[in-house]
Short mmCIF file of C-alpha atoms in Angstrom, two decimals:
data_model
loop_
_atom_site.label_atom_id
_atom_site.label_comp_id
_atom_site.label_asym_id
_atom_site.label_seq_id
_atom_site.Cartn_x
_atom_site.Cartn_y
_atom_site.Cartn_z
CA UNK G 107 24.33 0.21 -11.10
CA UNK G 108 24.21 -1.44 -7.67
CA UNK G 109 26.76 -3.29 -6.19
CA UNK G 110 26.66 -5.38 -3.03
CA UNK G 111 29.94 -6.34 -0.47
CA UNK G 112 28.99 -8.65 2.13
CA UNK G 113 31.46 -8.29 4.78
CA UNK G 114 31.36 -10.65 7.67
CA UNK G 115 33.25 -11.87 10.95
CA UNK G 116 36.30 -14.44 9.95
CA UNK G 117 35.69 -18.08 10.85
CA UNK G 118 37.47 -18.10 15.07
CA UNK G 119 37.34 -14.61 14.99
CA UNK G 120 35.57 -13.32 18.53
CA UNK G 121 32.15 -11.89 17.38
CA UNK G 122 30.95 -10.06 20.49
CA UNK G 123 27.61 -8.77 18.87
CA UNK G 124 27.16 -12.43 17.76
CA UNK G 125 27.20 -13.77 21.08
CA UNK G 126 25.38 -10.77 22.39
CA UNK G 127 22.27 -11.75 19.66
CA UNK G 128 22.66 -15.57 20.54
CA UNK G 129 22.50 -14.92 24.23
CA UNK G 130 19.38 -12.55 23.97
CA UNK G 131 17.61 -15.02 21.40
CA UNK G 132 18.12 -17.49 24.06
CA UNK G 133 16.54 -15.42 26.97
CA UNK G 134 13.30 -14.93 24.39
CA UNK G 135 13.26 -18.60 24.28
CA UNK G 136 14.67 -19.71 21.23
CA UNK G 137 16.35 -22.38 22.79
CA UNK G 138 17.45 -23.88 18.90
CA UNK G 139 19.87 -21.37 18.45
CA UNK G 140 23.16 -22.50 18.51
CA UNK G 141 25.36 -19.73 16.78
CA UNK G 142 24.92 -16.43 15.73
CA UNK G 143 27.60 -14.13 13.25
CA UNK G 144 26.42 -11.25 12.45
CA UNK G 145 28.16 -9.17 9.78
CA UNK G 146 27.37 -6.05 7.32
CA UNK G 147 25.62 -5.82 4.06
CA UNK G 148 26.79 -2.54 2.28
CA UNK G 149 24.75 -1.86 -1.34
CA UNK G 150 26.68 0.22 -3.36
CA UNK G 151 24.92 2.42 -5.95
CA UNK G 152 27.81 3.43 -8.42
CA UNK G 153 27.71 5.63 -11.51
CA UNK G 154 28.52 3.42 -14.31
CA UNK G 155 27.06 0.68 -16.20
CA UNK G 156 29.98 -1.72 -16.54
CA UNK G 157 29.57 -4.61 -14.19
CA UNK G 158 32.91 -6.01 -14.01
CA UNK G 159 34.31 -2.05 -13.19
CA UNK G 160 31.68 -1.79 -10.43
CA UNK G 161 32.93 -5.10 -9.18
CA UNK G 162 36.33 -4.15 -9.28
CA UNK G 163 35.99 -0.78 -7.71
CA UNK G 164 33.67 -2.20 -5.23
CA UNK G 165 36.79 -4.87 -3.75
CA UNK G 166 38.45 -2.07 -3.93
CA UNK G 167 36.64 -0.09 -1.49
CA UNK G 168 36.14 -2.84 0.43
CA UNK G 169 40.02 -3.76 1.04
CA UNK G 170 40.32 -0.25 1.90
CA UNK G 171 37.28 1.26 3.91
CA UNK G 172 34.26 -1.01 3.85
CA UNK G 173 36.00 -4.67 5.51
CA UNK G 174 38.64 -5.09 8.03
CA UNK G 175 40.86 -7.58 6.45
CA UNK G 176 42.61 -8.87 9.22
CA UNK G 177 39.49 -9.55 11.28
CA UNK G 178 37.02 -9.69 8.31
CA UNK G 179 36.10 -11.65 4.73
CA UNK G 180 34.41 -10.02 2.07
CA UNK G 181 32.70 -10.75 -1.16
CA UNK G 182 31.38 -8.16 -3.87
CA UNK G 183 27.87 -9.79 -5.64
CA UNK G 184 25.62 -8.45 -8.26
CA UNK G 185 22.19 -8.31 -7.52
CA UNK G 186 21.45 -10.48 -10.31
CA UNK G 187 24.08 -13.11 -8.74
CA UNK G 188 21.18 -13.61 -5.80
CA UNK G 189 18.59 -15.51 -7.29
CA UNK G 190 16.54 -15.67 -3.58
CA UNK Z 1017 21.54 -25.95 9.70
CA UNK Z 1018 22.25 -22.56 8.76
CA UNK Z 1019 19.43 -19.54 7.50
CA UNK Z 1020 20.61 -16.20 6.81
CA UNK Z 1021 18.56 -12.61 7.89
CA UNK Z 1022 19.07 -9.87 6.04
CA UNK Z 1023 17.94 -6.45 7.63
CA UNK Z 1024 18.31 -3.21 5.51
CA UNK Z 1025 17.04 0.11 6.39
CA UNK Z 1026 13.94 0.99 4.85
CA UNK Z 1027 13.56 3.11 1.51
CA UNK Z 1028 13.21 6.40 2.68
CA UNK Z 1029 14.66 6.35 6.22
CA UNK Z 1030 17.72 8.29 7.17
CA UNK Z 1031 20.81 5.94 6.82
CA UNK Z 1032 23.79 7.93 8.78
CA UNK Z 1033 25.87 5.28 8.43
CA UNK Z 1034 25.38 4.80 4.66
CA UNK Z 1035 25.95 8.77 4.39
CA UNK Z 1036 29.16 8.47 6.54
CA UNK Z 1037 30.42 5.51 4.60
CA UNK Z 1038 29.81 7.19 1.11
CA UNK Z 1039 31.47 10.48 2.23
CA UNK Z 1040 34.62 8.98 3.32
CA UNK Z 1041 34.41 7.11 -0.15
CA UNK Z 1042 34.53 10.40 -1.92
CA UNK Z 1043 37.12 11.31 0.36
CA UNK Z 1044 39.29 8.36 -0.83
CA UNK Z 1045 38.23 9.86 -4.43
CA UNK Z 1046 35.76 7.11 -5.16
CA UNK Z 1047 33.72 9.80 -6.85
CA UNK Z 1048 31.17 7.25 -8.63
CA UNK Z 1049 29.70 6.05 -5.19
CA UNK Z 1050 26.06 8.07 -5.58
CA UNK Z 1051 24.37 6.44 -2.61
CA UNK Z 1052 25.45 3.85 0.15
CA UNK Z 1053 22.75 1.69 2.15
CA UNK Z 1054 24.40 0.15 5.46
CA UNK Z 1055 22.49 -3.11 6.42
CA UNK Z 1056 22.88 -6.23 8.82
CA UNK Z 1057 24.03 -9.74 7.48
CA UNK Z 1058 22.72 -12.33 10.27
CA UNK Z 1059 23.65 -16.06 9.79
CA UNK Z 1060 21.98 -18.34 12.11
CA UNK Z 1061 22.72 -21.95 13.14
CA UNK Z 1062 19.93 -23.43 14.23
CA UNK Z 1063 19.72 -27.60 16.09
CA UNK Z 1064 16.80 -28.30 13.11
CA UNK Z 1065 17.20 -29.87 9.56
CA UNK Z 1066 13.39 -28.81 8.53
CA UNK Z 1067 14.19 -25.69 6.71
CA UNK Z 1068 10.62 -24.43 6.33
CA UNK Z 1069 10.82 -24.66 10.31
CA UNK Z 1070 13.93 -23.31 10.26
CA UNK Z 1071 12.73 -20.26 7.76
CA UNK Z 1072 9.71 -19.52 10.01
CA UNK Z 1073 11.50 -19.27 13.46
CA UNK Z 1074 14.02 -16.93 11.56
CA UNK Z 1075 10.84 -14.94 10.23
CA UNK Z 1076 9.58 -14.92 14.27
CA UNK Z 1077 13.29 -14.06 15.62
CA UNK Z 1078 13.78 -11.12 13.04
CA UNK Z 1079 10.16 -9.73 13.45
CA UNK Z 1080 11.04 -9.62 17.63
CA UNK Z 1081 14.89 -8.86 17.86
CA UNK Z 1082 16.75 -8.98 14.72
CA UNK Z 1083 15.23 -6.09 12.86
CA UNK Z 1084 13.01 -3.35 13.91
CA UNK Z 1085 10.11 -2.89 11.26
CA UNK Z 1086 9.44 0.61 11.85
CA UNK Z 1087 12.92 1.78 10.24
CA UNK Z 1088 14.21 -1.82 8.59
CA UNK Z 1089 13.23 -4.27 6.24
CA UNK Z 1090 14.11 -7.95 6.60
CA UNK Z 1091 14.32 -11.13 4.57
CA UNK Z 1092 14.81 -14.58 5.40
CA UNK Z 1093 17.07 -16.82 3.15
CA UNK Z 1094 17.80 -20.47 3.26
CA UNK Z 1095 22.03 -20.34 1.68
CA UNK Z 1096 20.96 -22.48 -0.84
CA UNK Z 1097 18.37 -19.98 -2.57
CA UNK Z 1098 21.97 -17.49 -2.75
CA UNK Z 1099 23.62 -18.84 -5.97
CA UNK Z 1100 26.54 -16.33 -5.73
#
């Protein structure tokens, strides 16, 4: 079953490629942009059908490989937690 | 107010850093991982409170900067439409 981690930049953190994005929107002329974080969205395709497991497992990896704790937040989602 | 892009690499298209992310999963002896598909997570703060605007200038930004079409995939979510 797939398993998503959403990792992103923590709130005051510096978030070079965020300003880096913002700054180039701007230059295109999307004047309206007024912050930019941009982070990484990991699917996870894991051999086993239990969904509480997979979510386990998948914090799991994400404390230890997938997210930077002290720089980073993570959250684990099902797919079928995302209704959009 | 805030819309979210999400930019994925395309079914089919090589994803080195989803291979190099699931090999140093096995390596940590997460042996269930089968496949691992490394994406962006953009959250933009745009000066509107019109969020079909806001959805459709997204749309434009990730069609010109934020994702490139011929090896990604992109969506365009409002954080209310994310019930997780």
């Amino acid at each position: 079953m797939v398993v998503i981690v959403e990792v992103m930049p923590k709130e005051g953190i510096l978030d070079p490629q965020g300003v880096a994005v913002r700054n180039a929107l701007h230059q295109l002329q999307y004047a309206e942009v007024q912050q930019v974080k941009v982070g990484k969205r990991i699917i996870l395709e894991l051999d086993t059908n239990d969904p509480v497991a997979a979510k386990s497992r998948a914090e799991e990896m994400a404390e230890t490989l997938l997210a930077n704790e002290n720089v980073e937040t993570f959250r684990v989602i099902l797919p079928e937690e995302v209704s959009a």
